[in-house]
Amino acid sequence: MGRRQEEEEQDGNDEEEEQEEEEEEAEEKHNPQEEFPQTPKCKYNTTMVVHSDRKSHANRTWIFGKVLDPHSVAIRRANRWFLFSCVVGVAVDPLFLSLLSINSQLSCLYIQVVYAIVVTTLRCLVDAMYLWQIWLQLKLAYVSKKSLVLGRGDLVWDARKIAHHYLWPLQGFAFDVFVILPIPQTMLWIVVPSLVAQGGVTIRIMNYILLAFLFQYIPKLLHLVLVGRRLQRVTGYIFGTAYSGFVLNLAAYFSAAHVAGSIWYLLTVQRVESCIHSECANMENCNPAYLGCPQTVAFSTQPLIDPNRLAWAQDPAIANNCFSAGPMPGGNFSFGIYSLAVPLVTDNIPVNKILLPLFWGVMTMSSFGNALTPTDHTLEVVFSLFVVTLGLLLFSMLIGNIQGFLRSITAKKEETQLRIRDQEWWMRRRQLPAALRQRVRKHERQKWAATRGVDEEASVRDLPVGLRRDIKRHLCLDLVRQVPLFDQMDDLVLNNICERLKPLLFIKGEKVLNAGDPVRQMLFIVRGHMISEYHMHPSNRTSTCILGPGNFCGDELISWCLSKPRNDCLPLSMVTLTTRDLTEVFGLEAQDLRYITKHFPFKFANDQLKHTARYYSSSWRMWAAATVQLAWRRHKARCSPNPSGALNFAECSVSPNDALQNSNLTRSQRDRLRFYTTIFTSPKPQDNLE
């Protein structure tokens, strides 16, 4: 795998680049064409031509193909797939340690052919991904170190420089080639079968396999770490969520358990072979060549041709001492920490040789080796110390990451609980009534259900202006377009409106605005309903209107913003707003609305806006409804012979009708007086849209 950031720090390549640039500058200085005087315009054109020639030379393909951009989406996706293949390769290599088995009939060592073919195929597929990545690195542009003084740096597009930059350092191409050398395949198909066929002291075979495995596996782990760091430097992160980080740490823990379990199985085969070898030394009819099977790479069955081999293998001493866990009656061989895996060496099912070692590794590393009872064998003691130490480190790291993962999930919840606890203490100290306390608790619960403790304004505030505008436009544009008042506005005005909208939340039964209070903001309802009440004094009558999603209130601010001369006093509300249920709204502050109308006055100064604002205004609608009802009642009063018509105020506490009957006014004068009285009790909304 290429190592772009590490390779950029090589001073030798930079010196060569500087020398080449100095040579080019020297050639330009000695160019005879430039000895003649030229105008600045010609000189500028010449420079542009030279630059275009260099660019065309840089993009020219070489033997490795066209130069690729490391910042492209395809290359980033390829890097992620390569990282995944590295993880698979780290999990595949330990499987080479579990390919050895012992035939129970002949008590000999052999390699399971089906299992070996599957593992070798997986390793070849992973190596193919490594080769493909090496091919990409040979034609992948890199960032010049000299250009990192300012910004993200400039890419080097020259194909020859790219190839030389990757091939020259030892930790680049040479390290990538080393991790894909077929060392496990060579050991499996060439070295181990020849050693098994020789027979003799077969316990040395496990040592060779283990050393060859560690010789390549440890650098491969280092290579994986370097690949992860390289991707992290390019994108700033590998996995962007806490869940992915938790899964990554858990996978690392299971990978370590998988490696420890595979080594444990290999050492178990070695101990069983050591037991068989010691039993063979005590028998007269035993030949050391019997320790290796006739077919070194075969299925579970072996040819039963030699009767002497068969007679030796069927000796009860071998079965009692070497194929049973722990010392049996009459036996004298103890397996120590390998007791659990002794029956596994004669098992022909490959899945069991993967799952049981994995289980042993997880169990041992999680319990810090409390269940281990090693013997005085040196390699067994060293392996036990290694597993216990590795388990302590990885388990502590895993627990720390789990705590961080849980803390990241519950951080907002704990912060909200602390704030609620402080509010409870404050309400008790100030002796707030139970009704107010219940409203505060209900508001906190509803706010947590809606936002989960996330401050939306704070999340968007620190983003770039363009990104913040696009997010606000995505969230609010459809809602703002539902308002007939802004339906005909262009995108420039709508973007400014959306950028200044703020999300608000009101619980059920909350009074958002009282009649007579200053109107501080326009509200655009997203979810829920509000009750708008228009009071007519002194008759104490109320006209009610229900506002739902897509409606708005606070339209008095529009006329206030357009008023001339400018009035700094906020307009007074003529209605009372009360939430009918849990209501989510977007609020536009009065100063923000004034800013918009001040910078875009030509968008608001037109007759269509005046008619639209009055038509959809709740205040004007309720005043119009009261006026229509009054006219209808006056008409009924005129047409009715009964003087106590629809304009009679008999239901009032002090009857105006009795006072009028006792006066010297005529009937028409009394009806006209009732009409004017009703007009004065339902004042017409005032605006400055004329």
Coordinates of N, CA, C and O in Angstrom, one line a residue, residues 178-243:
F178 N 6.5 -6.9 0.6 CA 6.9 -7.8 1.6 C 5.6 -8.5 2.3 O 5.6 -9.7 2.6
V179 N 4.6 -7.7 2.5 CA 3.4 -8.2 3.2 C 2.6 -9.1 2.3 O 1.7 -9.8 2.8
I180 N 2.9 -9.2 1.0 CA 2.1 -10.1 0.2 C 3.0 -11.3 -0.3 O 2.6 -12.0 -1.2
L181 N 4.2 -11.4 0.2 CA 5.0 -12.5 -0.2 C 4.3 -13.8 0.2 O 3.8 -13.9 1.3
P182 N 4.3 -14.8 -0.6 CA 3.6 -16.1 -0.4 C 4.3 -17.0 0.7 O 4.6 -18.2 0.4
I183 N 4.7 -16.4 1.8 CA 5.4 -17.2 2.8 C 4.5 -18.3 3.4 O 4.9 -19.5 3.5
P184 N 3.2 -18.0 3.8 CA 2.3 -19.1 4.3 C 2.0 -20.1 3.3 O 2.0 -21.3 3.6
Q185 N 1.8 -19.7 2.0 CA 1.5 -20.7 1.0 C 2.7 -21.6 0.7 O 2.6 -22.8 0.5
T186 N 3.9 -21.0 0.8 CA 5.1 -21.8 0.6 C 5.3 -22.8 1.7 O 5.6 -24.0 1.5
M187 N 5.1 -22.4 2.9 CA 5.2 -23.3 4.1 C 4.2 -24.4 4.0 O 4.4 -25.5 4.3
L188 N 2.9 -24.0 3.6 CA 1.9 -25.0 3.6 C 2.0 -26.1 2.5 O 1.8 -27.3 2.8
W189 N 2.4 -25.7 1.3 CA 2.4 -26.6 0.2 C 3.7 -27.2 -0.2 O 3.8 -28.2 -0.9
I190 N 4.8 -26.6 0.3 CA 6.2 -27.1 0.0 C 7.0 -27.6 1.2 O 7.4 -28.7 1.3
V191 N 7.2 -26.7 2.1 CA 8.1 -27.0 3.3 C 7.4 -28.0 4.2 O 8.1 -29.0 4.5
V192 N 6.2 -27.7 4.7 CA 5.6 -28.6 5.7 C 5.4 -30.0 5.1 O 5.7 -31.0 5.8
P193 N 4.9 -30.2 3.9 CA 4.7 -31.6 3.4 C 6.0 -32.4 3.3 O 6.0 -33.6 3.6
S194 N 7.1 -31.7 2.9 CA 8.4 -32.4 2.9 C 8.9 -32.8 4.3 O 9.4 -33.9 4.5
L195 N 8.7 -31.9 5.3 CA 9.1 -32.3 6.6 C 8.2 -33.4 7.2 O 8.7 -34.2 8.0
V196 N 6.9 -33.3 6.9 CA 6.0 -34.4 7.4 C 6.4 -35.7 6.8 O 6.4 -36.8 7.5
A197 N 6.7 -35.7 5.5 CA 7.1 -37.0 4.9 C 8.3 -37.6 5.4 O 8.5 -38.8 5.4
Q198 N 9.3 -36.8 5.9 CA 10.5 -37.3 6.5 C 10.2 -38.0 7.8 O 11.0 -38.9 8.3
G199 N 9.2 -37.6 8.5 CA 8.9 -38.1 9.9 C 9.9 -37.6 10.9 O 10.4 -36.5 10.8
G200 N 10.3 -38.5 11.8 CA 11.3 -38.1 12.8 C 10.7 -37.2 13.8 O 9.5 -37.3 14.3
V201 N 11.4 -36.2 14.2 CA 11.0 -35.2 15.2 C 10.1 -34.2 14.6 O 10.5 -33.1 14.1
T202 N 8.8 -34.5 14.5 CA 7.9 -33.6 13.9 C 7.5 -32.4 14.7 O 6.8 -31.5 14.2
I203 N 7.9 -32.3 16.0 CA 7.6 -31.2 16.8 C 8.3 -29.9 16.3 O 7.8 -28.8 16.6
R204 N 9.4 -30.1 15.5 CA 10.0 -28.9 15.0 C 9.2 -28.2 13.9 O 9.4 -27.0 13.6
I205 N 8.3 -28.9 13.3 CA 7.5 -28.4 12.2 C 6.6 -27.2 12.7 O 6.5 -26.2 12.1
M206 N 6.1 -27.4 13.9 CA 5.3 -26.3 14.5 C 6.1 -25.1 14.8 O 5.6 -23.9 14.6
N207 N 7.3 -25.3 15.2 CA 8.2 -24.1 15.4 C 8.4 -23.3 14.1 O 8.4 -22.1 14.1
Y208 N 8.7 -24.0 13.1 CA 8.9 -23.4 11.8 C 7.7 -22.6 11.3 O 7.8 -21.5 10.8
I209 N 6.5 -23.3 11.5 CA 5.3 -22.6 11.0 C 5.0 -21.4 11.9 O 4.6 -20.3 11.3
L210 N 5.2 -21.4 13.2 CA 5.0 -20.3 14.0 C 5.9 -19.1 13.7 O 5.5 -18.0 13.7
L211 N 7.2 -19.4 13.5 CA 8.2 -18.4 13.2 C 7.9 -17.7 11.8 O 8.0 -16.5 11.7
A212 N 7.5 -18.5 10.9 CA 7.2 -18.0 9.5 C 5.9 -17.1 9.6 O 5.8 -16.1 9.0
F213 N 5.0 -17.5 10.4 CA 3.8 -16.8 10.6 C 4.1 -15.4 11.3 O 3.6 -14.3 10.8
L214 N 4.8 -15.4 12.3 CA 5.1 -14.1 13.0 C 6.0 -13.2 12.2 O 5.9 -12.0 12.3
F215 N 6.9 -13.8 11.4 CA 7.8 -13.1 10.6 C 7.0 -12.1 9.6 O 7.5 -11.0 9.3
Q216 N 5.9 -12.6 9.1 CA 5.1 -11.8 8.2 C 3.9 -11.1 8.8 O 3.4 -10.1 8.4
Y217 N 3.4 -11.7 9.8 CA 2.1 -11.2 10.4 C 2.3 -9.9 11.2 O 1.5 -9.0 11.1
I218 N 3.4 -9.8 11.9 CA 3.6 -8.6 12.7 C 3.8 -7.4 11.8 O 3.2 -6.3 12.0
P219 N 4.6 -7.5 10.7 CA 4.7 -6.3 9.8 C 3.3 -6.1 9.1 O 3.0 -4.9 8.8
K220 N 2.5 -7.1 8.9 CA 1.2 -6.9 8.3 C 0.3 -6.1 9.2 O -0.4 -5.2 8.7
L221 N 0.4 -6.3 10.5 CA -0.4 -5.5 11.5 C 0.1 -4.1 11.4 O -0.7 -3.1 11.5
L222 N 1.4 -3.9 11.4 CA 2.0 -2.5 11.3 C 1.5 -1.9 10.0 O 1.2 -0.7 10.0
H223 N 1.5 -2.6 8.9 CA 1.0 -2.1 7.6 C -0.5 -1.6 7.7 O -0.8 -0.6 7.2
L224 N -1.3 -2.4 8.4 CA -2.7 -2.1 8.6 C -2.8 -0.8 9.4 O -3.7 0.1 9.0
V225 N -2.1 -0.6 10.4 CA -2.1 0.6 11.2 C -1.7 1.8 10.4 O -2.3 2.9 10.4
L226 N -0.7 1.7 9.6 CA -0.2 2.8 8.7 C -1.2 3.1 7.7 O -1.4 4.3 7.4
V227 N -1.9 2.1 7.1 CA -3.0 2.4 6.1 C -4.1 3.2 6.8 O -4.6 4.1 6.2
G228 N -4.5 2.8 8.0 CA -5.6 3.5 8.7 C -5.2 4.9 9.0 O -6.0 5.8 8.9
R229 N -3.9 5.1 9.4 CA -3.5 6.5 9.7 C -3.4 7.3 8.4 O -3.8 8.5 8.4
R230 N -3.0 6.7 7.3 CA -3.0 7.5 6.1 C -4.4 7.9 5.6 O -4.6 9.1 5.3
L231 N -5.4 7.0 5.7 CA -6.7 7.4 5.4 C -7.3 8.4 6.4 O -8.1 9.3 6.0
Q232 N -6.9 8.3 7.6 CA -7.3 9.3 8.6 C -6.8 10.7 8.3 O -7.4 11.7 8.5
R233 N -5.5 10.8 7.8 CA -5.0 12.1 7.5 C -5.6 12.6 6.2 O -5.7 13.9 6.1
V234 N -6.0 11.8 5.3 CA -6.6 12.3 4.1 C -8.0 12.8 4.3 O -8.4 13.9 3.9
T235 N -8.9 12.1 5.1 CA -10.3 12.5 5.3 C -10.5 13.1 6.6 O -11.6 13.6 6.9
G236 N -9.6 13.0 7.6 CA -9.8 13.5 8.9 C -10.4 12.5 9.9 O -10.3 12.6 11.1
Y237 N -10.9 11.4 9.4 CA -11.4 10.3 10.2 C -11.5 9.0 9.3 O -11.5 9.1 8.1
I238 N -11.7 7.9 10.0 CA -11.9 6.6 9.3 C -13.4 6.3 9.4 O -14.0 6.0 8.4
F239 N -13.9 6.3 10.6 CA -15.3 6.0 10.8 C -15.9 7.2 11.6 O -15.4 7.5 12.6
G240 N -16.9 7.8 11.0 CA -17.4 9.0 11.6 C -18.3 8.9 12.7 O -18.7 9.9 13.3
T241 N -18.8 7.7 13.1 CA -19.8 7.6 14.2 C -19.2 6.8 15.3 O -18.2 6.1 15.2
A242 N -19.8 7.0 16.5 CA -19.4 6.3 17.7 C -19.7 4.8 17.5 O -18.9 4.0 18.1
Y243 N -20.7 4.4 16.9 CA -21.0 3.0 16.7 C -19.9 2.3 15.9 O -19.5 1.2 16.2

